[in-house]
Amino acid sequence: MTADAAILPGPVTASTEVATRRRGGPSRRVRLLGRYLLLSVLAVIVLFPIYITVVNSLLRPAQIASQPPTFFPTHPIFSTYSDAWSSGHLGHYLFNSFVVTIIIVGGQVLTSILAGYAFAFLKFPFKRALFVLFLATLMIPFEVTVVQNLTTVVSLGIYNTYAGLAAPFLAWGLGVFLLRQAFLGIPRDLDDAAALDGYGNWRFLWRVAVPLARPSIAALTVFSFLTAWNQYLWPLLVTKDEHLSTVQIGLRQLRGTSLENVNITFAGVIIAVVPLVVLLVVFQKQLIRGLTAGAVKG
Amino acid sequence: MSRVALEHITKRFDDVVAVDDLTLEAHDEELLVLLGPSGCGKSTALRIIAGLEAPSEGTVRIGDRDVTDAEAKDRDVAMVFQSYALYPHMTVARNVEFPLRARRVPPAERDERVAEAARALDITELLGRKPAQLSGGQRQRVALARAIVRRPQAFLMDEPLSNLDAKLRVQTRAELVDLQRRFQATVVYVTHDQVEAMTMGHRIAILDRGVLQQVDAPQAVYERPANLFVARFIGTPPMNTIEGRLTGGADHLVFEASGVTVALPAGLASATMSASPDRVVLGVRPEDLRLDPAGSLTAKIILIESLGHERHLVVRLDDGQTVIVRQPGDQTPPRDGEAVTLSANPDSLHLFDADTEQRISS
């Protein structure tokens, strides 16, 4: 550095300044510190309820109600989890939730791929108007249509079945929107090249468009899973037998048994959340890529 | 390989006429270049041949077949796109064999043809890579391999070199010509780059605003442009054009503009007399003008652009018009602002009707 400076004083001085700037002066460090502090506070706000649920699931009911509240269980009771699993029949409810969620996710992904492709690549009359109509369905809360949906499900004869639990959610405006945008990001030349190579719409969709839209499809899968897994109102209305109850209904029944078992309810909540956490961990990369897809020219 | 013919093709997009009554044929084993500025309709014409656009009117023939209503996949043509249009999630090998899979070619033959195409384009070692791992030049080769692996009746190329840097473009240009010869391919090649057109094409078809202006061999287009558009479009720097009128008789016809007088040679004069236009445009290429102390045109140097092997002298004539003179690099350069006299090679003058813009001279 010194030798260089002796030979080339001008450029070296300039590059030293650049290097200092790049490494970051004190103000940059303070800004970075502030940013991390803010993110840490936000993380605490998000994670605290989950932490308290875990803590409460390991306490005796009397300790949960005591003041001041306990934040660090000194004698954790892990048997609450096995109690929740066995006495609350959580295994059965989780299975039901899995079945219904997989039907819904599969249906939503399939219908979103097909409709998204049609809106992105095909030419047909009233395309724009129909797309706006699809989007408009996002603005109608589910509660508004719940009675009509229930009537339809009953008249179709699928009340109190897995099909009845899943039917109203097999297509989703948001999914169609998400995949249409993803497909629009595929260069038109690829479509043209495939047409010349001998591929029609169907084969282009599955061989080219879907593989290229994978991040968006993964994101849709996660969103769809979260929404379907957390449903409460519809499963409550459309089932009458306990053997079809989903995990959210099961948790309510667990809570309803006795106030003395409130720690078991907390344990049940944590068990019900585990599949979602696993899903988010597995898909987190795709989820972020899906959310930011198209934001930057790739 | 087969001929490709467009017969009275018109393409309208709502009120815009992109291609207007275009009749054109690429002969068997010919490299025909469609040349023109942006928006002239050349890419639309190519897409009509490919079957990616349907013509509003007219007929498309490939070989002896009328393919106007045939789908793109049934036309047996391969296309190389400006963007290369490689499938990013597939390896090079999968990209190249993709058209063969669609045609259900048996796996053994597929592998053989992919290997053959890869050898022809020198991409054998790239077969396992994805397009994102390739340079622009390599992607270009893969796109070409995907086209030749099908053994189509004709190749369509839509500005395939425009994404390459200048050095690679020159190299790839030569390779494309070599490839065309080796495969004896019929190629319709679209470009806006006149150097590509001049160096590669057996013939050049020049389009402007959807209308065919001229189709001929590159040298013929350069030497005898059919109209003012072609004259100004072909050549770098472009042809100098000066508007004026003709005076004198058949034995001594003179072109006159304010401050400019040029005697026309006898051959040019006789052709011009029969047309007898009121207003004409005189065209002279920069290399046909020279600094000449005995010259009749007086002018002043306003800018000197040196390219090493030659110089472009921008000079202002007495009437205020500027023209460009090409001077070989080994001649003594003038000074900026110097008053000079110019003479034009009388055998290389071009005359155009100022109203119709069509060529007058023989």
XYZ file of C-alpha atoms in Angstrom, chain A residues 123 187 189-200 203-204 207-209 211-212 214, chain B residues 47 50 52 73 77 79 81 83 85-90 98-99 101-104 146 150:
44
model
C -56.924 -15.303 -26.566
C -40.900 -14.594 -22.500
C -40.432 -16.175 -27.584
C -40.494 -19.391 -25.543
C -44.147 -19.852 -26.414
C -43.383 -19.219 -30.090
C -40.339 -21.514 -30.042
C -42.402 -24.304 -28.466
C -45.153 -23.824 -31.073
C -42.566 -24.268 -33.848
C -40.969 -27.191 -32.014
C -44.336 -28.941 -32.134
C -45.796 -28.318 -28.693
C -49.401 -27.257 -28.279
C -47.694 -29.661 -23.473
C -46.167 -26.175 -23.348
C -43.233 -28.912 -19.931
C -42.250 -25.244 -19.963
C -44.636 -22.849 -18.214
C -41.461 -25.591 -14.372
C -40.631 -21.928 -14.945
C -42.211 -23.109 -9.789
C -43.607 -14.623 -38.255
C -43.384 -19.343 -39.401
C -46.909 -17.430 -35.597
C -45.698 -27.032 -36.016
C -39.579 -24.653 -40.565
C -36.680 -20.468 -36.246
C -34.948 -15.987 -32.204
C -33.457 -13.801 -27.587
C -35.604 -18.603 -26.711
C -33.831 -21.433 -24.894
C -35.818 -23.186 -22.191
C -33.987 -22.042 -19.036
C -34.897 -25.066 -16.890
C -33.543 -27.616 -19.371
C -36.948 -30.837 -27.416
C -38.332 -30.591 -30.982
C -39.384 -35.344 -28.480
C -42.443 -33.495 -29.752
C -42.218 -35.455 -32.987
C -41.786 -38.698 -31.078
C -32.002 -26.793 -31.878
C -34.974 -30.979 -36.893
